[in-house]
Amino acid sequence: MSVTTASAVLDRDGLDALVTALVEQGRTVVGPTVRDGAIVLAELTSADALPFGWGVELEAGRYRLVRREDGAAFAHSAGPQSWKNFLHPARQRLWSADRTPEGDVSFTGEEPDAPDYAFLGVRPCDLRAIAIQDRVLTGGRFEDSGYGARRRRALLIAVECVEPGATCFCVSTGGGPAADPGYDLALTEVVDGDGHRFLARVGSEEGARLLDRVPHHGADTATETAARTSVDAARESMGRSLPPVDLQALMGASLDAERWDDVADRCLTCGNCTMVCPTCFCVTTEEVTDLTGDHTERWQRWDSCFDLDFSYLHEGPVRSSGKSRYRQWLTHKLSTWHDQFGSSGCVGCGRCIAWCPVGIDITEEVAALHTESETER
């Protein structure tokens, strides 16, 4: 089957066969599953581990699993993790060094851990987030070799969104519930009177070869119409939205806004928003030695602009207040990211809203900044 082949349809057995085929290829299949009261991303050996019949209830500072009657596998919004956890791990060793009894020191570089990942269930917002991280971590003069190795070997199976959550706002960031190019295979789940099935579209030669290995049939008009209608309806039912203004200009002109004082009174500077964000990429390095001092390792780990030491210079941190750190995060995400990477750094997944312990809502904050700017005119 070529990339230009018409859409196909998989049933539940076809989805099972898809996961089996990936495992037989030697790939590490990662997808959503229910664990510890949430839908998390974990290694799968069978499609049975997918969260059939589970959905989520979201609000600012709130995430709850809920049972569904339709048995859908992908009718849930973004969970606490993103694919960043696998492509850009939270902690990884860069090198180690050993000192011999004679005093000589030898260094050993760490080879990047690059499994043959197959990501099953990549949301359109997360597909855009991966594209953004591609630009950040591999698009410049200095590539993150570990990220690059993992990314080049990863196969992406997107699942289009047919039921956005209350904290979703991808449409107002320029995306949407339909999958943009960049996937190897895209699925749209349909559950109706004609059964439970998945409309599949090929996005690459590798995706075409994979589809050829699993039971499927040509797409029928009813399935294509149902899939298209569901995705279109999702576009019109976002739970949140950003104001339809030039956000880059708004944020740049709002550095002295009074609203920052309001959010500073609520923000715990815990960094949850940066940890769950699928595009935040900041890291730091640390050295770890054994008790003898003869062995040391350098590790890279995620860092956050909410950390007081993140901007530490000789005389102390540049951003000592919670107000300045929150302003830095939001302004970078929506404005100065454009200057660095040519796009916004937000894909509208809503994770920062749901997983903020005090329920700070990025869309509410931006709307308040816009209102304040209009009042001052």
XYZ file of N, CA, C and O in Angstrom, residues 87 130-152 341:
100
model
N 10.850 10.871 24.577
C 11.799 11.442 23.621
C 12.833 12.337 24.290
O 13.977 12.445 23.822
N 5.426 17.574 19.412
C 6.625 16.854 18.968
C 7.316 17.645 17.861
O 8.545 17.760 17.836
N 6.529 18.200 16.936
C 7.116 19.005 15.855
C 7.833 20.231 16.411
O 8.891 20.629 15.916
N 7.271 20.833 17.460
C 7.913 21.987 18.088
C 9.216 21.572 18.755
O 10.251 22.233 18.608
N 9.193 20.464 19.483
C 10.427 20.007 20.131
C 11.473 19.585 19.095
O 12.674 19.729 19.334
N 11.028 19.098 17.958
C 11.977 18.800 16.879
C 12.762 20.056 16.498
O 13.980 20.015 16.319
N 12.046 21.182 16.360
C 12.711 22.431 15.994
C 13.652 22.904 17.104
O 14.759 23.379 16.847
N 13.188 22.776 18.347
C 13.982 23.255 19.475
C 15.248 22.424 19.666
O 16.348 22.965 19.832
N 15.112 21.100 19.637
C 16.203 20.220 20.053
C 17.034 19.668 18.902
O 18.133 19.157 19.130
N 16.523 19.772 17.677
C 17.317 19.275 16.547
C 17.391 20.272 15.399
O 18.056 19.999 14.393
N 16.727 21.401 15.512
C 16.642 22.323 14.384
C 17.723 23.375 14.312
O 17.787 24.119 13.340
N 18.560 23.451 15.330
C 19.596 24.476 15.330
C 20.981 23.909 15.075
O 21.145 22.772 14.627
N 21.989 24.716 15.380
C 23.373 24.303 15.146
C 23.791 23.171 16.075
O 24.632 22.349 15.732
N 23.217 23.147 17.285
C 23.651 22.175 18.283
C 22.494 21.234 18.612
O 21.588 21.581 19.356
N 22.549 20.057 18.030
C 21.470 19.081 18.212
C 21.628 18.339 19.524
O 22.737 17.988 19.938
N 20.511 18.103 20.190
C 20.479 17.183 21.317
C 20.535 15.778 20.724
O 19.539 15.276 20.190
N 21.706 15.146 20.797
C 21.909 13.879 20.085
C 21.014 12.771 20.619
O 20.551 11.916 19.856
N 20.758 12.771 21.930
C 19.883 11.747 22.487
C 18.467 11.877 21.964
O 17.846 10.900 21.540
N 17.941 13.115 21.987
C 16.600 13.349 21.452
C 16.556 12.981 19.976
O 15.625 12.303 19.515
N 17.552 13.435 19.221
C 17.566 13.178 17.783
C 17.544 11.697 17.460
O 16.818 11.250 16.567
N 18.330 10.906 18.203
C 18.368 9.462 17.950
C 17.034 8.809 18.254
O 16.538 7.967 17.493
N 16.422 9.195 19.377
C 15.131 8.599 19.735
C 14.042 9.029 18.762
O 13.191 8.226 18.368
N 14.079 10.297 18.371
C 13.029 10.815 17.491
C 13.097 10.178 16.105
O 12.056 9.830 15.520
N 14.292 10.025 15.561
C 14.419 9.467 14.209
C 13.939 8.023 14.137
O 13.506 7.572 13.072
N 11.995 30.338 17.794
C 11.703 29.134 17.037
C 10.644 29.287 15.953
O 10.278 28.316 15.286
